[in-house]
PDB file of C-alpha atoms in Angstrom:
ATOM      1  CA  MET A 220       0.014  -0.011   0.027  1.00 42.00           C
ATOM      2  CA  HIS A 221       2.886   2.309   0.526  1.00 43.00           C
ATOM      3  CA  LEU A 222       3.252   2.625  -3.240  1.00 44.00           C
ATOM      4  CA  PHE A 223      -0.130   4.339  -3.243  1.00 46.00           C
ATOM      5  CA  PHE A 224       0.871   6.814  -0.519  1.00 45.00           C
ATOM      6  CA  GLU A 225      -1.594   5.622   2.173  1.00 50.00           C
ATOM      7  CA  LYS A 226       1.076   6.127   4.746  1.00 49.00           C
ATOM      8  CA  GLU A 227       1.157   9.863   3.945  1.00 50.00           C
ATOM      9  CA  LYS A 228      -2.375  10.429   5.241  1.00 53.00           C
ATOM     10  CA  ARG A 229      -1.393  11.874   8.600  1.00 60.00           C
ATOM     11  CA  ASP A 230      -3.652  13.122  11.292  1.00 68.00           C
ATOM     12  CA  ASN A 231      -4.259  16.856  10.638  1.00 75.00           C
ATOM     13  CA  LEU A 232      -7.088  19.370  10.278  1.00 79.00           C
ATOM     14  CA  LEU A 233      -7.845  18.463   6.693  1.00 81.00           C
ATOM     15  CA  SER A 234      -7.791  14.675   7.300  1.00 81.00           C
ATOM     16  CA  ARG A 235     -10.360  15.022  10.081  1.00 83.00           C
ATOM     17  CA  MET A 236     -12.913  16.885   7.886  1.00 86.00           C
ATOM     18  CA  ASP A 237     -15.934  15.198   6.540  1.00 86.00           C
ATOM     19  CA  ALA A 238     -15.135  13.583   3.180  1.00 87.00           C
ATOM     20  CA  ARG A 239     -18.462  14.860   1.744  1.00 89.00           C
ATOM     21  CA  VAL A 240     -17.480  18.477   2.494  1.00 91.00           C
ATOM     22  CA  LYS A 241     -14.015  17.984   0.979  1.00 92.00           C
ATOM     23  CA  LEU A 242     -15.600  16.322  -2.111  1.00 92.00           C
ATOM     24  CA  GLY A 243     -18.044  19.220  -2.561  1.00 91.00           C
ATOM     25  CA  PHE A 244     -15.344  21.769  -2.070  1.00 93.00           C
ATOM     26  CA  ALA A 245     -12.996  20.011  -4.534  1.00 93.00           C
ATOM     27  CA  LEU A 246     -15.805  19.780  -7.091  1.00 93.00           C
ATOM     28  CA  CYS A 247     -16.417  23.535  -6.900  1.00 93.00           C
ATOM     29  CA  LEU A 248     -12.752  24.253  -7.286  1.00 93.00           C
ATOM     30  CA  LEU A 249     -12.439  21.953 -10.279  1.00 93.00           C
ATOM     31  CA  LEU A 250     -15.294  23.686 -11.969  1.00 94.00           C
ATOM     32  CA  MET A 251     -13.765  27.077 -11.312  1.00 93.00           C
ATOM     33  CA  VAL A 252     -10.304  25.985 -12.509  1.00 93.00           C
ATOM     34  CA  LEU A 253     -11.654  24.438 -15.706  1.00 91.00           C
ATOM     35  CA  SER A 254     -13.818  27.438 -16.495  1.00 90.00           C
ATOM     36  CA  SER A 255     -11.241  30.093 -15.694  1.00 88.00           C
ATOM     37  CA  LYS A 256     -10.523  32.521 -18.496  1.00 86.00           C
ATOM     38  CA  GLY A 257      -6.882  33.130 -17.575  1.00 85.00           C
ATOM     39  CA  PHE A 258      -3.997  31.079 -16.070  1.00 84.00           C
ATOM     40  CA  LEU A 259      -3.672  33.138 -12.915  1.00 88.00           C
ATOM     41  CA  PHE A 260      -6.500  31.464 -10.950  1.00 91.00           C
ATOM     42  CA  PRO A 261      -5.347  27.884 -11.664  1.00 91.00           C
ATOM     43  CA  LEU A 262      -1.735  28.870 -10.675  1.00 90.00           C
ATOM     44  CA  ILE A 263      -3.107  30.369  -7.414  1.00 91.00           C
ATOM     45  CA  ILE A 264      -4.881  27.071  -6.638  1.00 92.00           C
ATOM     46  CA  SER A 265      -1.670  25.134  -7.465  1.00 90.00           C
ATOM     47  CA  ALA A 266       0.378  27.359  -5.173  1.00 90.00           C
ATOM     48  CA  VAL A 267      -2.198  26.929  -2.293  1.00 90.00           C
ATOM     49  CA  SER A 268      -2.157  23.199  -2.869  1.00 88.00           C
ATOM     50  CA  LEU A 269       1.647  23.134  -2.757  1.00 86.00           C
ATOM     51  CA  GLY A 270       1.558  25.089   0.465  1.00 88.00           C
ATOM     52  CA  LEU A 271      -0.919  22.608   2.023  1.00 86.00           C
ATOM     53  CA  CYS A 272       1.410  19.731   0.975  1.00 83.00           C
ATOM     54  CA  ILE A 273       4.351  21.480   2.663  1.00 83.00           C
ATOM     55  CA  TRP A 274       2.201  22.091   5.795  1.00 85.00           C
ATOM     56  CA  MET A 275       1.274  18.425   5.886  1.00 82.00           C
ATOM     57  CA  ARG A 276       5.042  17.574   5.586  1.00 82.00           C
ATOM     58  CA  ILE A 277       4.497  15.435   2.479  1.00 79.00           C
ATOM     59  CA  PRO A 278       7.921  13.998   1.513  1.00 78.00           C
ATOM     60  CA  LEU A 279       9.431  15.517  -1.605  1.00 73.00           C
ATOM     61  CA  ARG A 280       9.665  12.090  -3.307  1.00 77.00           C
ATOM     62  CA  THR A 281       5.973  11.518  -2.829  1.00 77.00           C
ATOM     63  CA  PHE A 282       5.145  14.934  -4.185  1.00 73.00           C
ATOM     64  CA  LEU A 283       7.358  14.456  -7.238  1.00 76.00           C
ATOM     65  CA  LEU A 284       5.825  11.062  -7.970  1.00 79.00           C
ATOM     66  CA  ARG A 285       2.347  12.537  -7.745  1.00 78.00           C
ATOM     67  CA  PHE A 286       2.910  15.421 -10.013  1.00 82.00           C
ATOM     68  CA  SER A 287       5.683  14.249 -12.442  1.00 84.00           C
ATOM     69  CA  GLU A 288       3.298  12.876 -15.032  1.00 86.00           C
ATOM     70  CA  PRO A 289       0.980  15.920 -15.119  1.00 87.00           C
ATOM     71  CA  LEU A 290       3.989  18.216 -15.370  1.00 88.00           C
ATOM     72  CA  PHE A 291       5.330  16.225 -18.270  1.00 91.00           C
ATOM     73  CA  ILE A 292       1.912  16.398 -20.036  1.00 91.00           C
ATOM     74  CA  THR A 293       1.826  20.117 -19.354  1.00 90.00           C
ATOM     75  CA  THR A 294       5.216  20.607 -20.854  1.00 91.00           C
ATOM     76  CA  VAL A 295       4.258  18.688 -23.982  1.00 92.00           C
ATOM     77  CA  VAL A 296       1.022  20.636 -24.413  1.00 90.00           C
ATOM     78  CA  ILE A 297       2.822  23.968 -24.050  1.00 90.00           C
ATOM     79  CA  GLY A 298       5.467  22.908 -26.523  1.00 89.00           C
ATOM     80  CA  LEU A 299       2.944  21.741 -29.116  1.00 89.00           C
ATOM     81  CA  LYS A 300       0.865  24.940 -28.806  1.00 89.00           C
ATOM     82  CA  LEU A 301       3.960  27.112 -28.909  1.00 87.00           C
ATOM     83  CA  PHE A 302       5.304  25.620 -32.155  1.00 86.00           C
ATOM     84  CA  PHE A 303       2.187  24.433 -33.941  1.00 85.00           C
ATOM     85  CA  GLY A 304      -0.790  26.331 -32.614  1.00 79.00           C
ATOM     86  CA  GLY A 305      -0.451  29.981 -33.364  1.00 75.00           C
ATOM     87  CA  LYS A 306      -0.334  32.675 -36.033  1.00 81.00           C
ATOM     88  CA  GLU A 307       1.605  35.599 -34.388  1.00 83.00           C
ATOM     89  CA  PRO A 308       5.369  34.838 -34.483  1.00 82.00           C
ATOM     90  CA  LEU A 309       7.304  35.195 -31.210  1.00 83.00           C
ATOM     91  CA  PHE A 310      10.697  33.978 -32.354  1.00 80.00           C
ATOM     92  CA  SER A 311      12.253  32.052 -35.217  1.00 82.00           C
ATOM     93  CA  CYS A 312      15.444  30.092 -35.532  1.00 81.00           C
ATOM     94  CA  THR A 313      17.158  27.588 -37.912  1.00 79.00           C
ATOM     95  CA  LEU A 314      18.121  24.148 -36.640  1.00 75.00           C
ATOM     96  CA  ALA A 315      19.660  21.507 -38.889  1.00 74.00           C
ATOM     97  CA  GLY A 316      18.297  23.343 -41.956  1.00 74.00           C
ATOM     98  CA  MET A 317      14.842  23.523 -40.539  1.00 78.00           C
ATOM     99  CA  THR A 318      13.101  26.835 -39.543  1.00 78.00           C
ATOM    100  CA  ILE A 319      11.417  26.608 -36.117  1.00 81.00           C
ATOM    101  CA  THR A 320       8.997  29.292 -35.234  1.00 83.00           C
ATOM    102  CA  GLY A 321       7.323  29.991 -31.881  1.00 84.00           C
ATOM    103  CA  TYR A 322       4.017  31.778 -31.670  1.00 86.00           C
ATOM    104  CA  VAL A 323       2.777  34.211 -29.015  1.00 87.00           C
ATOM    105  CA  ASP A 324      -0.875  33.164 -29.191  1.00 86.00           C
ATOM    106  CA  GLY A 325       0.106  29.477 -29.190  1.00 87.00           C
ATOM    107  CA  LEU A 326       2.194  30.021 -26.035  1.00 88.00           C
ATOM    108  CA  ARG A 327      -0.670  31.861 -24.383  1.00 88.00           C
ATOM    109  CA  GLU A 328      -3.128  29.034 -25.154  1.00 90.00           C
ATOM    110  CA  GLY A 329      -0.647  26.432 -24.031  1.00 90.00           C
ATOM    111  CA  LEU A 330      -0.162  28.183 -20.714  1.00 90.00           C
ATOM    112  CA  LEU A 331      -3.845  28.355 -20.206  1.00 91.00           C
ATOM    113  CA  ILE A 332      -4.320  24.657 -20.805  1.00 92.00           C
ATOM    114  CA  GLY A 333      -1.233  23.692 -18.823  1.00 91.00           C
ATOM    115  CA  SER A 334      -2.322  25.820 -15.857  1.00 91.00           C
ATOM    116  CA  ARG A 335      -5.666  24.113 -15.839  1.00 93.00           C
ATOM    117  CA  ILE A 336      -4.023  20.706 -15.892  1.00 93.00           C
ATOM    118  CA  ILE A 337      -1.766  21.635 -12.961  1.00 91.00           C
ATOM    119  CA  GLY A 338      -4.609  23.245 -11.040  1.00 91.00           C
ATOM    120  CA  THR A 339      -6.998  20.340 -11.300  1.00 93.00           C
ATOM    121  CA  VAL A 340      -4.294  17.768 -10.534  1.00 92.00           C
ATOM    122  CA  SER A 341      -3.281  19.835  -7.462  1.00 90.00           C
ATOM    123  CA  VAL A 342      -6.863  19.821  -6.142  1.00 92.00           C
ATOM    124  CA  VAL A 343      -7.246  16.054  -6.725  1.00 91.00           C
ATOM    125  CA  GLY A 344      -3.797  15.384  -5.303  1.00 88.00           C
ATOM    126  CA  VAL A 345      -4.562  17.241  -1.990  1.00 89.00           C
ATOM    127  CA  LEU A 346      -7.922  15.464  -1.719  1.00 90.00           C
ATOM    128  CA  GLY A 347      -6.200  12.124  -2.193  1.00 86.00           C
ATOM    129  CA  LEU A 348      -3.452  12.901   0.312  1.00 85.00           C
ATOM    130  CA  THR A 349      -5.912  13.962   3.033  1.00 87.00           C
ATOM    131  CA  THR A 350      -8.747  11.459   2.537  1.00 87.00           C
ATOM    132  CA  PRO A 351      -8.567   7.613   2.672  1.00 86.00           C
ATOM    133  CA  PHE A 352      -9.980   5.905  -0.435  1.00 87.00           C
ATOM    134  CA  THR A 353     -12.830   4.277   1.511  1.00 84.00           C
ATOM    135  CA  GLU A 354     -14.000   7.623   2.836  1.00 86.00           C
ATOM    136  CA  ILE A 355     -13.910   9.091  -0.715  1.00 88.00           C
ATOM    137  CA  MET A 356     -16.136   6.206  -1.855  1.00 87.00           C
ATOM    138  CA  ALA A 357     -18.459   6.759   1.093  1.00 85.00           C
ATOM    139  CA  GLY A 358     -18.701  10.428   0.170  1.00 87.00           C
ATOM    140  CA  LEU A 359     -19.423   9.585  -3.453  1.00 87.00           C
ATOM    141  CA  SER A 360     -22.283   7.269  -2.317  1.00 84.00           C
ATOM    142  CA  TRP A 361     -23.849  10.173  -0.456  1.00 85.00           C
ATOM    143  CA  PHE A 362     -23.700  12.123  -3.787  1.00 86.00           C
ATOM    144  CA  ARG A 363     -25.769   9.341  -5.312  1.00 84.00           C
ATOM    145  CA  VAL A 364     -23.001   7.826  -7.409  1.00 84.00           C
ATOM    146  CA  PRO A 365     -24.285   4.446  -8.697  1.00 85.00           C
ATOM    147  CA  ARG A 366     -23.893   1.725  -6.044  1.00 81.00           C
ATOM    148  CA  GLY A 367     -22.377  -0.664  -8.618  1.00 81.00           C
ATOM    149  CA  PHE A 368     -19.505   1.739  -9.318  1.00 86.00           C
ATOM    150  CA  ILE A 369     -18.818   2.084  -5.551  1.00 85.00           C
ATOM    151  CA  GLU A 370     -18.768  -1.718  -5.039  1.00 82.00           C
ATOM    152  CA  ILE A 371     -16.446  -2.334  -8.006  1.00 84.00           C
ATOM    153  CA  SER A 372     -14.115   0.449  -7.001  1.00 86.00           C
ATOM    154  CA  LEU A 373     -13.805  -0.852  -3.423  1.00 84.00           C
ATOM    155  CA  PHE A 374     -13.161  -4.406  -4.477  1.00 83.00           C
ATOM    156  CA  ALA A 375     -10.609  -3.256  -7.123  1.00 85.00           C
ATOM    157  CA  TYR A 376      -8.826  -1.128  -4.531  1.00 86.00           C
ATOM    158  CA  ARG A 377      -8.716  -4.047  -2.109  1.00 83.00           C
ATOM    159  CA  TYR A 378      -7.270  -6.533  -4.597  1.00 85.00           C
ATOM    160  CA  ILE A 379      -4.808  -4.165  -6.251  1.00 87.00           C
ATOM    161  CA  PHE A 380      -2.498  -4.732  -3.306  1.00 85.00           C
ATOM    162  CA  VAL A 381      -3.162  -8.471  -3.168  1.00 86.00           C
ATOM    163  CA  LEU A 382      -2.280  -8.833  -6.857  1.00 88.00           C
ATOM    164  CA  LEU A 383       0.697  -6.486  -6.426  1.00 88.00           C
ATOM    165  CA  GLU A 384       2.116  -8.643  -3.689  1.00 89.00           C
ATOM    166  CA  GLU A 385       1.591 -11.741  -5.759  1.00 89.00           C
ATOM    167  CA  ALA A 386       3.242 -10.068  -8.768  1.00 90.00           C
ATOM    168  CA  MET A 387       6.266  -9.213  -6.607  1.00 91.00           C
ATOM    169  CA  VAL A 388       6.544 -12.841  -5.429  1.00 91.00           C
ATOM    170  CA  ILE A 389       6.364 -14.186  -9.005  1.00 91.00           C
ATOM    171  CA  TYR A 390       8.797 -11.549 -10.280  1.00 91.00           C
ATOM    172  CA  ASN A 391      11.401 -12.190  -7.577  1.00 92.00           C
ATOM    173  CA  ALA A 392      11.138 -15.980  -8.236  1.00 91.00           C
ATOM    174  CA  GLN A 393      11.661 -15.379 -11.971  1.00 90.00           C
ATOM    175  CA  LYS A 394      14.572 -13.011 -11.305  1.00 89.00           C
ATOM    176  CA  ASN A 395      16.290 -15.518  -9.019  1.00 91.00           C
ATOM    177  CA  ARG A 396      15.992 -18.111 -11.803  1.00 88.00           C
ATOM    178  CA  LEU A 397      17.640 -15.720 -14.301  1.00 86.00           C
ATOM    179  CA  GLY A 398      14.359 -14.980 -16.071  1.00 86.00           C
ATOM    180  CA  TYR A 399      15.379 -11.472 -17.021  1.00 89.00           C
ATOM    181  CA  VAL A 400      19.004 -12.018 -18.103  1.00 87.00           C
ATOM    182  CA  SER A 401      18.174 -11.103 -21.743  1.00 88.00           C
ATOM    183  CA  PHE A 402      15.582  -9.178 -23.622  1.00 88.00           C
ATOM    184  CA  ARG A 403      13.985 -12.351 -25.067  1.00 89.00           C
ATOM    185  CA  LYS A 404      13.848 -14.143 -21.753  1.00 88.00           C
ATOM    186  CA  GLY A 405      12.503 -10.971 -20.126  1.00 89.00           C
ATOM    187  CA  LEU A 406       9.575 -10.775 -22.505  1.00 90.00           C
ATOM    188  CA  SER A 407       8.807 -14.435 -21.960  1.00 91.00           C
ATOM    189  CA  SER A 408       8.917 -14.055 -18.189  1.00 91.00           C
ATOM    190  CA  PHE A 409       6.749 -10.938 -18.290  1.00 90.00           C
ATOM    191  CA  GLY A 410       4.177 -12.783 -20.433  1.00 91.00           C
ATOM    192  CA  THR A 411       4.102 -15.592 -17.848  1.00 91.00           C
ATOM    193  CA  LEU A 412       3.815 -13.067 -15.041  1.00 91.00           C
ATOM    194  CA  ALA A 413       0.910 -11.263 -16.758  1.00 91.00           C
ATOM    195  CA  GLY A 414      -0.910 -14.511 -17.559  1.00 91.00           C
ATOM    196  CA  SER A 415      -0.525 -15.701 -13.947  1.00 90.00           C
ATOM    197  CA  LEU A 416      -1.968 -12.484 -12.631  1.00 89.00           C
ATOM    198  CA  VAL A 417      -5.005 -12.624 -14.912  1.00 89.00           C
ATOM    199  CA  ILE A 418      -5.769 -16.187 -13.701  1.00 91.00           C
ATOM    200  CA  LYS A 419      -5.295 -15.135 -10.106  1.00 88.00           C
ATOM    201  CA  ALA A 420      -7.589 -12.168 -10.598  1.00 86.00           C
ATOM    202  CA  PHE A 421     -10.345 -14.441 -11.881  1.00 87.00           C
ATOM    203  CA  ASP A 422      -9.804 -16.861  -8.957  1.00 88.00           C
ATOM    204  CA  HIS A 423      -9.997 -14.047  -6.413  1.00 85.00           C
ATOM    205  CA  SER A 424     -13.153 -12.625  -7.972  1.00 84.00           C
ATOM    206  CA  HIS A 425     -14.843 -16.050  -7.893  1.00 86.00           C
ATOM    207  CA  ASN A 426     -13.877 -16.748  -4.351  1.00 87.00           C
ATOM    208  CA  THR A 427     -14.946 -13.326  -3.177  1.00 83.00           C
ATOM    209  CA  THR A 428     -18.375 -13.695  -4.933  1.00 82.00           C
ATOM    210  CA  VAL A 429     -18.941 -17.082  -3.311  1.00 87.00           C
ATOM    211  CA  ALA A 430     -17.860 -15.859   0.144  1.00 84.00           C
ATOM    212  CA  MET A 431     -20.158 -12.810  -0.035  1.00 81.00           C
ATOM    213  CA  VAL A 432     -23.194 -14.796  -1.251  1.00 81.00           C
ATOM    214  CA  GLN A 433     -22.715 -17.377   1.538  1.00 83.00           C
ATOM    215  CA  ARG A 434     -22.581 -14.651   4.118  1.00 78.00           C
ATOM    216  CA  GLY A 435     -25.835 -13.168   2.893  1.00 78.00           C
ATOM    217  CA  TYR A 436     -24.542 -10.010   1.190  1.00 74.00           C
ATOM    218  CA  ASP A 437     -27.490  -7.877   0.111  1.00 70.00           C
ATOM    219  CA  GLY A 438     -25.751  -4.874  -1.395  1.00 66.00           C
ATOM    220  CA  ASN A 439     -25.669  -2.821   1.835  1.00 68.00           C
ATOM    221  CA  ILE A 440     -22.163  -1.488   2.707  1.00 67.00           C
ATOM    222  CA  PRO A 441     -21.649  -0.196   6.247  1.00 65.00           C
ATOM    223  CA  LEU A 442     -19.395   2.620   5.145  1.00 60.00           C
ATOM    224  CA  MET A 443     -22.291   4.138   3.203  1.00 58.00           C
ATOM    225  CA  LYS A 444     -23.964   5.147   6.577  1.00 62.00           C
ATOM    226  CA  HIS A 445     -23.145   8.800   7.242  1.00 68.00           C
ATOM    227  CA  ARG A 446     -22.934  10.940  10.270  1.00 73.00           C
ATOM    228  CA  SER A 447     -24.419  14.477  10.471  1.00 80.00           C
ATOM    229  CA  PHE A 448     -22.557  17.404   8.951  1.00 82.00           C
ATOM    230  CA  ARG A 449     -20.526  19.708  11.184  1.00 84.00           C
ATOM    231  CA  ARG A 450     -21.853  23.230  10.767  1.00 86.00           C
ATOM    232  CA  SER A 451     -18.476  24.782  11.211  1.00 88.00           C
ATOM    233  CA  GLU A 452     -16.932  22.712   8.382  1.00 86.00           C
ATOM    234  CA  VAL A 453     -19.782  23.580   6.056  1.00 88.00           C
ATOM    235  CA  ALA A 454     -19.635  27.249   6.931  1.00 91.00           C
ATOM    236  CA  VAL A 455     -15.876  27.575   6.514  1.00 90.00           C
ATOM    237  CA  SER A 456     -15.999  25.700   3.204  1.00 90.00           C
ATOM    238  CA  ALA A 457     -18.754  27.878   1.919  1.00 91.00           C
ATOM    239  CA  LEU A 458     -16.908  31.084   2.870  1.00 93.00           C
ATOM    240  CA  LEU A 459     -13.733  29.797   1.127  1.00 91.00           C
ATOM    241  CA  ILE A 460     -15.663  28.994  -1.972  1.00 91.00           C
ATOM    242  CA  ILE A 461     -17.265  32.438  -2.047  1.00 92.00           C
ATOM    243  CA  ALA A 462     -13.877  34.108  -1.526  1.00 91.00           C
ATOM    244  CA  LEU A 463     -12.303  31.946  -4.275  1.00 89.00           C
ATOM    245  CA  GLY A 464     -15.289  32.686  -6.489  1.00 89.00           C
ATOM    246  CA  VAL A 465     -14.567  36.436  -6.174  1.00 89.00           C
ATOM    247  CA  ILE A 466     -10.962  35.851  -7.284  1.00 88.00           C
ATOM    248  CA  TRP A 467     -12.171  33.591 -10.121  1.00 89.00           C
ATOM    249  CA  LYS A 468     -14.608  36.255 -11.261  1.00 84.00           C
ATOM    250  CA  ALA A 469     -12.056  39.065 -11.178  1.00 72.00           C
TER     251      ALA A 469
END
């Protein structure tokens, strides 16, 4: 589970908040970030999210792993828009006999899209770092997300770690038997590993279904029972949304 950063969910003010309040707050922020007309508001949200991660003492390695892929995608988008998505030249240079031109309007559009990507990922990242997966699913059930989706997500989350552990056992056994000494052997070993995991996944799903039916499972999950809202959390969240809405509107 450590690969999925469960150990980083420390006890703090944000982790103690109701998951439904955090989900509603995050949804409002996502809508504002995606509908912002400039890149300043998404960057503000990203900076605030970074500040929260620092306040929660999230390790730098965890932070980099969380945001490395979105940053790479953002860089690619900005590069594509800069060189292929504009009409007003910003600069031009010749490289290996080819003329490369950057465009002002392309750069502007790329920064807008990139800031939205970083802003939305920052919001989702902070939500994931402060809320256990089971609480997120419980909050989604309160928002009337289909029960089937909740059940499948919970079982998938549970068996990700089981399959990961089994994959590591098989991989280590193959490695000890020189299964990855060459590219050809590595491909063969990886195929065997993938096939074994597929079979084990089917076995686990069958065993889980039989066990649940035998225990009288009727579709009711205890985590979907919710406590009452705290008025202070709702009030503070509403005030923050209003304040951020003013910044978004400006």
